[in-house]
Tab-separated table of C-alpha atoms and ligand atoms in Angstrom:
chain	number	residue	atom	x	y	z
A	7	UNK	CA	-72.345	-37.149	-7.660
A	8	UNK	CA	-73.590	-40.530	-6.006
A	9	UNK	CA	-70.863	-39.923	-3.061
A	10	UNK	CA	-72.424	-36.557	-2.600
A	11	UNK	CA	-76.052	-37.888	-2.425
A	12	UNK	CA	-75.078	-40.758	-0.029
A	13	UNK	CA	-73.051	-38.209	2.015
A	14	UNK	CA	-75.909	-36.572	3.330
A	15	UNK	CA	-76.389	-36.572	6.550
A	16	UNK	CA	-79.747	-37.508	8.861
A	17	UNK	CA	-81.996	-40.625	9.126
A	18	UNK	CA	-83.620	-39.599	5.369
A	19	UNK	CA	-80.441	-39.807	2.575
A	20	UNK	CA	-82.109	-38.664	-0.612
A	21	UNK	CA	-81.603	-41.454	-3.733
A	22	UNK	CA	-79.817	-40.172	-6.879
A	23	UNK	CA	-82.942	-41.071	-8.877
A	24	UNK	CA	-84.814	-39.055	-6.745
A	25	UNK	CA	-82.932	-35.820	-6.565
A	26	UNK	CA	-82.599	-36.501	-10.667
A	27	UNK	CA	-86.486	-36.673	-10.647
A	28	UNK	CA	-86.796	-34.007	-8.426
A	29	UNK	CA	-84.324	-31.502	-10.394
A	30	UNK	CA	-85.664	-32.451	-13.736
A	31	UNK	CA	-89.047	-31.422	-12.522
A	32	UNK	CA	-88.224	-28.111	-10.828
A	33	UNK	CA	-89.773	-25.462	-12.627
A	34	UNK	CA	-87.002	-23.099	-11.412
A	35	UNK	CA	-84.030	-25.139	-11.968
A	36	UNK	CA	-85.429	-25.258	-15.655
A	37	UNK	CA	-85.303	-22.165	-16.420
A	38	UNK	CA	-81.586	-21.703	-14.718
A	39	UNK	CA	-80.237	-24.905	-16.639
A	40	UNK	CA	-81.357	-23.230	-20.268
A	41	UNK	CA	-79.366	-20.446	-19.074
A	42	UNK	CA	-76.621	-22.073	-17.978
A	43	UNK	CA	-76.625	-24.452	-21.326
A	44	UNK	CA	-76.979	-21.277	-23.325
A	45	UNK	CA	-76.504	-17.630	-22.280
A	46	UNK	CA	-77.731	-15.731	-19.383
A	47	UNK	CA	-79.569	-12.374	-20.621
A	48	UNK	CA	-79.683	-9.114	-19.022
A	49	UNK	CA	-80.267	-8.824	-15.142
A	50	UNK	CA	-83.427	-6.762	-16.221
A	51	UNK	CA	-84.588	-9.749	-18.372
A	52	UNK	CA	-83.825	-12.451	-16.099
A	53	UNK	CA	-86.923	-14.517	-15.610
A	54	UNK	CA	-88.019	-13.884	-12.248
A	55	UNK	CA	-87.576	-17.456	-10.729
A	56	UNK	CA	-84.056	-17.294	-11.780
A	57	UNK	CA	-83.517	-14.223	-10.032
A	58	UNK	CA	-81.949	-15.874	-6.840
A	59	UNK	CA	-79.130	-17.212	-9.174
A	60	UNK	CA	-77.731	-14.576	-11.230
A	61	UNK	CA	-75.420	-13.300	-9.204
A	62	UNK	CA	-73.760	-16.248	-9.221
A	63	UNK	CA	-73.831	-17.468	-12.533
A	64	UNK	CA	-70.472	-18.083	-13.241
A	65	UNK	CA	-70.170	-21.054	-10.502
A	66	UNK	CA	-73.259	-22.645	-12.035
A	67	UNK	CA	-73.138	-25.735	-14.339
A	68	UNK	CA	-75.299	-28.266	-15.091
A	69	UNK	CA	-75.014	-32.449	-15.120
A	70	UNK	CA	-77.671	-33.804	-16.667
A	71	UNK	CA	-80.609	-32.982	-14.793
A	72	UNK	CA	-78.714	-31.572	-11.812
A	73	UNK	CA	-77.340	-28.036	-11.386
A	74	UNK	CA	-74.071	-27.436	-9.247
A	75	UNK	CA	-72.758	-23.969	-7.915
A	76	UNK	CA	-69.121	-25.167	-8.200
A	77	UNK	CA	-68.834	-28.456	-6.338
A	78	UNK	CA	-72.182	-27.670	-4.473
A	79	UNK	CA	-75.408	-29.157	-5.599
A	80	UNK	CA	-78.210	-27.069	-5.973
A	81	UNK	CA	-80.789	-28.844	-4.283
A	82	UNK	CA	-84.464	-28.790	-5.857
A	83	UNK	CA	-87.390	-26.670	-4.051
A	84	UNK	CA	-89.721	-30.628	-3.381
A	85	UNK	CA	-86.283	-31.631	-1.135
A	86	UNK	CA	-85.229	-29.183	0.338
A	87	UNK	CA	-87.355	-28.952	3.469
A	88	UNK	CA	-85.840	-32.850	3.582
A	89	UNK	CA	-82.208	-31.711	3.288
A	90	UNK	CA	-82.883	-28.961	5.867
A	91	UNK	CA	-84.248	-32.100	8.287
A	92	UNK	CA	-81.208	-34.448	8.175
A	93	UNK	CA	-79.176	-31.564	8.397
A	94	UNK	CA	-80.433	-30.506	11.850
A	95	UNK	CA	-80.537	-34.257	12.843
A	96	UNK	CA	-77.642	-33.060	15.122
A	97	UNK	CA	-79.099	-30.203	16.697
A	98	UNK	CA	-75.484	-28.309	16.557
A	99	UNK	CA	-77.187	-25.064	16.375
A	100	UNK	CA	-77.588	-22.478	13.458
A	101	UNK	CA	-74.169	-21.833	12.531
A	102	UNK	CA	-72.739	-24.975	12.553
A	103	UNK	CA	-76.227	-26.489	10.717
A	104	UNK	CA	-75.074	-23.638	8.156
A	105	UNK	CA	-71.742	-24.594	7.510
A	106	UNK	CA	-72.428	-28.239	7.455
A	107	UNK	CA	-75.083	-27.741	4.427
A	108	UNK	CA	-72.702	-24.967	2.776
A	109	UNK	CA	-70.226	-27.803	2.839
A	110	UNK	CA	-72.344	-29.668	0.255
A	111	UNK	CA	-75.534	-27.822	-0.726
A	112	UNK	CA	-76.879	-24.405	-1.737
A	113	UNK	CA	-79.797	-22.825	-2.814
A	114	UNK	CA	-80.779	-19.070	-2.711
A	115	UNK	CA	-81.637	-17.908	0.843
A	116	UNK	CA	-80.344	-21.402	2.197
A	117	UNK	CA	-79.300	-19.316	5.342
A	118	UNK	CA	-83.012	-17.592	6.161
A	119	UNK	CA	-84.641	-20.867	5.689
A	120	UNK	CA	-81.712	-22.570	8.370
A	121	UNK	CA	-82.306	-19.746	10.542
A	122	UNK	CA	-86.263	-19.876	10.297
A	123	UNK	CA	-86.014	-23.625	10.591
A	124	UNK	CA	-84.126	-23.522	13.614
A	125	UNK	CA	-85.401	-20.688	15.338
A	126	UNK	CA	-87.782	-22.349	17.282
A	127	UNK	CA	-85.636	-25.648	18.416
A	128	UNK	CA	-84.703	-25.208	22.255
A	129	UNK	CA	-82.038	-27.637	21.787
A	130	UNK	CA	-80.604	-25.696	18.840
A	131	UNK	CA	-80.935	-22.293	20.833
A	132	UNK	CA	-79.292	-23.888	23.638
A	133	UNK	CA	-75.825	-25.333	21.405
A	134	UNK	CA	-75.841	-21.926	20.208
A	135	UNK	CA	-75.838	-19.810	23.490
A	136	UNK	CA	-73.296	-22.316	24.245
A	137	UNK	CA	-71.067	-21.497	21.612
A	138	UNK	CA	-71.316	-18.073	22.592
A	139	UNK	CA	-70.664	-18.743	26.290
A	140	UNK	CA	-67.404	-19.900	25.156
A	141	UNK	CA	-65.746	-16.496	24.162
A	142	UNK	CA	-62.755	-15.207	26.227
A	143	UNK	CA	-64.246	-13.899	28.978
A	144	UNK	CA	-63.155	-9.531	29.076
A	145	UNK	CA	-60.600	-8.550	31.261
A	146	UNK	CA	-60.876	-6.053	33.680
A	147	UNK	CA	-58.701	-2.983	34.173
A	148	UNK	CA	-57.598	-2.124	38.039
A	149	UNK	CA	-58.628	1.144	38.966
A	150	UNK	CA	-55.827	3.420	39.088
A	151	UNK	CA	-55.257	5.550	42.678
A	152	UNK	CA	-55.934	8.948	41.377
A	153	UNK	CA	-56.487	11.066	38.101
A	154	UNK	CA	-54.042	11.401	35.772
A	155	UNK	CA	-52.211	8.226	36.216
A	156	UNK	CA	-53.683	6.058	33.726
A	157	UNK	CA	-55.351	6.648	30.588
A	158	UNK	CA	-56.703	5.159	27.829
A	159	UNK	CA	-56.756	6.077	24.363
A	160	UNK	CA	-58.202	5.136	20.824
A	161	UNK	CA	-59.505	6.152	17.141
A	162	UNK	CA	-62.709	6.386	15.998
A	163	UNK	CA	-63.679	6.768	12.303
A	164	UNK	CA	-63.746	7.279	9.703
A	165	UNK	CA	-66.752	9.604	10.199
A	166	UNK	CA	-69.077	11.783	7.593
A	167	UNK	CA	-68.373	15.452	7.988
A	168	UNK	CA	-65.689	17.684	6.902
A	169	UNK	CA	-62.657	16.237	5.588
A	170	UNK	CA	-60.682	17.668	8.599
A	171	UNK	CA	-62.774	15.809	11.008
A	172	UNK	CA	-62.901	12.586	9.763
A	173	UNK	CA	-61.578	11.101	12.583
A	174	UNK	CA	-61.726	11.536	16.260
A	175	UNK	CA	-58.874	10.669	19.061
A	176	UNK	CA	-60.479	9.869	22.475
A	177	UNK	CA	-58.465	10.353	25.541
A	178	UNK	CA	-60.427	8.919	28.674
A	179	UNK	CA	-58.606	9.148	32.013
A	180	UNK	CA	-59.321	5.934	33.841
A	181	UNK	CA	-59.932	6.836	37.527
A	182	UNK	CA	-62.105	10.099	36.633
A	183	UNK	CA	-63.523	8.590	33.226
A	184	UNK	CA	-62.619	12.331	31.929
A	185	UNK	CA	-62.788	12.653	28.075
A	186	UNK	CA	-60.355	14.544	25.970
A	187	UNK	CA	-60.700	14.640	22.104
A	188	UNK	CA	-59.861	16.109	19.083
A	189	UNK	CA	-61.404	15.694	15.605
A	190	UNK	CA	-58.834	15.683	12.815
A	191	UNK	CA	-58.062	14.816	9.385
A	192	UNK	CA	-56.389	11.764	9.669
A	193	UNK	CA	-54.963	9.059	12.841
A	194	UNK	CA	-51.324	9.127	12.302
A	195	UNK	CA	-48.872	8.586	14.532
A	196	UNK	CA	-47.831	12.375	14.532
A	197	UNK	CA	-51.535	13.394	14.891
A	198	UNK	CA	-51.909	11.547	18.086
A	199	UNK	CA	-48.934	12.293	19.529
A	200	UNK	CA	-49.920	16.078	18.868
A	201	UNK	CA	-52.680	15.243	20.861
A	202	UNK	CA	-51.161	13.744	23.641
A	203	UNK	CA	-48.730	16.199	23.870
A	204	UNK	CA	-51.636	19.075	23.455
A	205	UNK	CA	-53.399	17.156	26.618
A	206	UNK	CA	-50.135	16.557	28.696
A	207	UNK	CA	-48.836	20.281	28.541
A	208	UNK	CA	-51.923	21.085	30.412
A	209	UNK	CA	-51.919	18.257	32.823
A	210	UNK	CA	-49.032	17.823	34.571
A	211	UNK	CA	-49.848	14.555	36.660
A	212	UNK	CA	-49.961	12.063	33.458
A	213	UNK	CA	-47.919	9.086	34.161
A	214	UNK	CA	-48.851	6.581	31.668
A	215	UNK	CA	-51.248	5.743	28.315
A	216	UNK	CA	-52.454	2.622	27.425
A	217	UNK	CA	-50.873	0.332	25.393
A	218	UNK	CA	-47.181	1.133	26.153
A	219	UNK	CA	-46.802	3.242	29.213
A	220	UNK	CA	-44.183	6.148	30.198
A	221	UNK	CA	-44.043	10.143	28.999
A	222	UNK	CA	-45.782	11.917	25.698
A	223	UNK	CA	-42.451	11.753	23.876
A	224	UNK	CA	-42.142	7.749	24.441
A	225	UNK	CA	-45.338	7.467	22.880
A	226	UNK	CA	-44.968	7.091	19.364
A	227	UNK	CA	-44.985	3.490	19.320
A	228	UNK	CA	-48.331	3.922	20.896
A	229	UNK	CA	-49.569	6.094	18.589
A	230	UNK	CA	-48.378	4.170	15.760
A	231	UNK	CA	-50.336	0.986	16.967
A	232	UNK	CA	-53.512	3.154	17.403
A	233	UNK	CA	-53.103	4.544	13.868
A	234	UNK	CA	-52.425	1.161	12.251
A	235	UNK	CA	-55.498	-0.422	14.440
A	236	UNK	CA	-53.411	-2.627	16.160
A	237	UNK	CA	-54.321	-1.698	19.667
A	238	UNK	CA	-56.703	-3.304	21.792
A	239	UNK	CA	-60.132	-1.043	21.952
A	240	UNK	CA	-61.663	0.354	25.142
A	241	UNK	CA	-65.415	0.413	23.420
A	242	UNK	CA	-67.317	0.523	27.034
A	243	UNK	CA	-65.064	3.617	27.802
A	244	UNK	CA	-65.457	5.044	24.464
A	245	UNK	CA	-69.346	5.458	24.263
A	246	UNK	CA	-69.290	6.940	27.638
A	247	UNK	CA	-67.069	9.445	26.688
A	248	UNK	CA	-69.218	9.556	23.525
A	249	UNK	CA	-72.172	9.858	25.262
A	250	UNK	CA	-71.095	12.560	27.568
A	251	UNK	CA	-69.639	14.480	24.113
A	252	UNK	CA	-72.550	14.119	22.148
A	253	UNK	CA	-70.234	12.762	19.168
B	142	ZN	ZN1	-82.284	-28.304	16.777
């Protein structure tokens, strides 16, 4: 327990005597350590500052004064805010501030008060547009030279609705941004390649689908990876042909 006190992190590390203190004086935390020493009653009956810690009751045990969700101390309402301070010493943003106290801490709505804490730090704001800057950047697609030469196509669903439209196959052709699709009961390999071959007996100029490439009838490995979810999605092409569908 003392490791995890002197652990903490920031310019304020909170005594064992006074997070004893604190705990032992928590109104709260009194009512969860009876129930954890004892027996928890019904959810209905909980009192309603325990509330926040029913669901998980199980994890929760107590040390003397202090209360731990597993290895995690449950850190007293009075030091809190203080917890929440050397935490964001760093200014590494909201999600790693998260992870750091998750590491070591908990309460109930630990994450609202991290987000509400750090919500108005520019610095914070800043780490975390940051760490979203960092994602692979997409990839565009070249623009085929006419219709029919390249498409695209993917699985949506599960949707509400009949059972025999549950899901929908999207066929977009990449140089018109054309939509094909048909609603049906499931995304199997043999449904899509129905499909296809449905779409291709009218069109004569396909050439290739994406992923894979080459005629209907070389397509079931295709189809298979689009049933399984394995293929890469085309969302941006998908809601237009959405859109223009009124799915
Ligand atoms: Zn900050």
């Amino acid at each position: 327990m003392v490791a995890i006190i002197e652990s903490s992190p920031g310019p304020s590390a909170i005594s064992e005597e006074e997070l004893s203190d604190a705990s032992a004086a928590d109104e709260c935390l009194s009512v969860v350590r009876g129930y954890v020493s004892g027996q928890w009653p019904r959810q209905r009956d909980v009192d309603p500052r325990a509330a926040g810690f029913f669901q998980v009751r199980d994890e929760l045990s107590v040390h003397g004064q202090l209360l731990l969700r597993g290895d995690r101390l449950v850190v007293p309402a009075a030091l809190r805010e203080r917890v929440l301070t050397n935490a964001h010493a760093g200014h590494q943003g909201v999600v790693r501030t998260k992870q750091r106290l998750r590491e070591r801490f908990w309460w109930p709505r630990l994450d609202r008060q991290v987000r509400d804490l750090l919500k108005s730090c520019e610095v914070c704001s800043q780490h975390d547009g940051h760490v979203r800057r960092e994602r692979p950047p997409l990839q565009p697609i070249p623009l085929p030279d006419g219709p029919w030469q390249r498409l695209m196509v993917d699985v949506i669903g599960p949707m509400r609705g009949p059972s025999s439209e549950r899901y929908g196959i999207v066929l977009v052709d990449m140089y018109s941004r054309w939509p094909e699709v048909a609603l049906c009961q499931d995304a199997t390999a043999d449904s899509i390649c129905q499909f296809l071959e449905t779409v291709f007996a009218r069109e004569d100029g396909a050439e290739h689908v994406l992923p894979g490439g080459g005629r209907v009838l070389q397509h079931k490995q295709s189809a298979k990876q689009l049933s399984n979810g394995e293929s890469p999605c085309f969302y941006g092409m998908l809601f237009c042909s959405d859109a223009s569908l009124g799915l």
